[in-house]
mmCIF file of C-alpha atoms in Angstrom:
data_model
loop_
_atom_site.group_PDB
_atom_site.id
_atom_site.type_symbol
_atom_site.label_atom_id
_atom_site.label_comp_id
_atom_site.label_asym_id
_atom_site.label_seq_id
_atom_site.Cartn_x
_atom_site.Cartn_y
_atom_site.Cartn_z
ATOM 1 C CA MET A 1 4.729 -26.603 -10.819
ATOM 2 C CA ILE A 2 3.300 -26.674 -7.289
ATOM 3 C CA ASP A 3 6.503 -25.153 -5.872
ATOM 4 C CA ASN A 4 6.304 -22.287 -8.361
ATOM 5 C CA LEU A 5 2.639 -21.805 -7.560
ATOM 6 C CA TRP A 6 3.310 -21.478 -3.830
ATOM 7 C CA ILE A 7 6.131 -19.020 -4.489
ATOM 8 C CA ARG A 8 3.765 -16.829 -6.515
ATOM 9 C CA ILE A 9 1.009 -17.068 -3.905
ATOM 10 C CA ASP A 10 3.537 -16.144 -1.224
ATOM 11 C CA PHE A 11 4.534 -13.108 -3.345
ATOM 12 C CA ILE A 12 0.909 -11.997 -3.597
ATOM 13 C CA PHE A 13 0.425 -12.322 0.169
ATOM 14 C CA HIS A 14 3.507 -10.223 0.836
ATOM 15 C CA PHE A 15 2.578 -7.661 -1.816
ATOM 16 C CA TRP A 16 -0.905 -7.088 -0.370
ATOM 17 C CA ARG A 17 -0.924 -7.306 3.364
ATOM 18 C CA SER A 18 -4.655 -6.736 3.199
ATOM 19 C CA LEU A 19 -5.403 -9.679 0.911
ATOM 20 C CA LEU A 20 -8.829 -11.092 1.691
ATOM 21 C CA GLU A 21 -9.393 -14.089 -0.601
ATOM 22 C CA VAL A 22 -7.959 -15.986 -3.533
ATOM 23 C CA ALA A 23 -9.682 -18.246 -6.055
ATOM 24 C CA PHE A 24 -8.549 -20.205 -9.091
ATOM 25 C CA HIS A 25 -10.194 -20.186 -12.502
ATOM 26 C CA PRO A 26 -11.434 -23.689 -13.402
ATOM 27 C CA ASP A 27 -8.738 -23.997 -16.098
ATOM 28 C CA GLY A 28 -6.049 -23.459 -13.429
ATOM 29 C CA GLN A 29 -4.312 -20.717 -15.423
ATOM 30 C CA ILE A 30 -5.654 -17.656 -13.585
ATOM 31 C CA LEU A 31 -5.705 -16.718 -9.910
ATOM 32 C CA ALA A 32 -8.087 -14.040 -8.638
ATOM 33 C CA SER A 33 -7.221 -12.124 -5.467
ATOM 34 C CA SER A 34 -9.398 -9.669 -3.572
ATOM 35 C CA SER A 35 -8.014 -7.111 -1.198
ATOM 36 C CA ALA A 36 -9.136 -4.531 1.347
ATOM 37 C CA ASP A 37 -8.371 -1.774 -1.189
ATOM 38 C CA GLU A 38 -11.617 -2.898 -2.884
ATOM 39 C CA THR A 39 -9.925 -4.367 -5.947
ATOM 40 C CA ILE A 40 -9.906 -7.782 -7.550
ATOM 41 C CA LYS A 41 -6.749 -8.668 -9.442
ATOM 42 C CA LEU A 42 -6.453 -11.431 -12.008
ATOM 43 C CA TRP A 43 -3.037 -13.112 -12.187
ATOM 44 C CA ASN A 44 -1.418 -15.323 -14.790
ATOM 45 C CA ILE A 45 -0.266 -18.368 -12.794
ATOM 46 C CA LYS A 46 2.675 -19.167 -15.076
ATOM 47 C CA THR A 47 4.192 -15.686 -15.322
ATOM 48 C CA GLY A 48 2.988 -14.093 -12.075
ATOM 49 C CA GLU A 49 1.818 -11.117 -14.159
ATOM 50 C CA CYS A 50 -1.239 -9.112 -13.125
ATOM 51 C CA ILE A 51 -3.578 -9.462 -16.107
ATOM 52 C CA LYS A 52 -6.281 -7.061 -14.977
ATOM 53 C CA THR A 53 -7.416 -5.029 -11.985
ATOM 54 C CA LEU A 54 -11.151 -4.760 -11.365
ATOM 55 C CA ARG A 55 -12.826 -2.185 -9.149
ATOM 56 C CA ILE A 56 -16.482 -1.429 -8.521
ATOM 57 C CA PRO A 57 -17.109 2.243 -9.273
ATOM 58 C CA ARG A 58 -17.390 4.292 -6.110
ATOM 59 C CA LEU A 59 -20.378 6.589 -5.450
ATOM 60 C CA TYR A 60 -18.697 9.762 -6.787
ATOM 61 C CA GLU A 61 -16.259 8.095 -9.205
ATOM 62 C CA ASN A 62 -14.600 10.760 -11.409
ATOM 63 C CA ALA A 63 -16.888 13.561 -10.201
ATOM 64 C CA ASN A 64 -14.877 16.726 -10.762
ATOM 65 C CA ILE A 65 -14.941 18.914 -7.632
ATOM 66 C CA THR A 66 -12.298 21.358 -8.874
ATOM 67 C CA GLY A 67 -13.282 24.910 -7.933
ATOM 68 C CA VAL A 68 -16.318 23.827 -5.905
ATOM 69 C CA THR A 69 -17.040 26.345 -3.151
ATOM 70 C CA GLY A 70 -18.830 25.958 0.155
ATOM 71 C CA LEU A 71 -17.186 22.675 1.139
ATOM 72 C CA SER A 72 -14.751 22.203 3.985
ATOM 73 C CA ASN A 73 -11.487 20.345 3.434
ATOM 74 C CA ALA A 74 -12.935 17.417 5.396
ATOM 75 C CA GLN A 75 -15.958 17.288 3.069
ATOM 76 C CA LYS A 76 -13.707 17.401 0.006
ATOM 77 C CA ASP A 77 -11.576 14.588 1.473
ATOM 78 C CA SER A 78 -14.719 12.516 2.031
ATOM 79 C CA LEU A 79 -15.822 13.052 -1.571
ATOM 80 C CA LYS A 80 -12.357 12.082 -2.824
ATOM 81 C CA ALA A 81 -12.484 8.894 -0.761
ATOM 82 C CA LEU A 82 -15.719 8.126 -2.619
ATOM 83 C CA GLY A 83 -14.031 8.642 -5.998
ATOM 84 C CA ALA A 84 -14.274 12.392 -6.675
ATOM 85 C CA VAL A 85 -11.283 14.116 -8.263
ATOM 86 C CA GLU A 86 -9.871 17.590 -7.792
ATOM 87 C CA TYR A 87 -7.415 18.881 -10.368
ATOM 88 C CA CYS A 88 -4.840 21.487 -9.412
#
């Protein structure tokens, strides 16, 4: 089991080069990984499957800026980085 565990951990490290931390659930069945993309992923240790991805809502999460006037492209890009969306 330990060999399989290290293979899966190695996979996670290669998949996210910006991995920050990992932690195990007390029951040993779930691994949590945090990454620089501001997500926490929960992994099934046995299957290697990502069970869930968690993200803290950003300041302008899902704010629709489609058709907004008076903003530069740089301002729109900043809002998008903070979670705003612009539909074409």
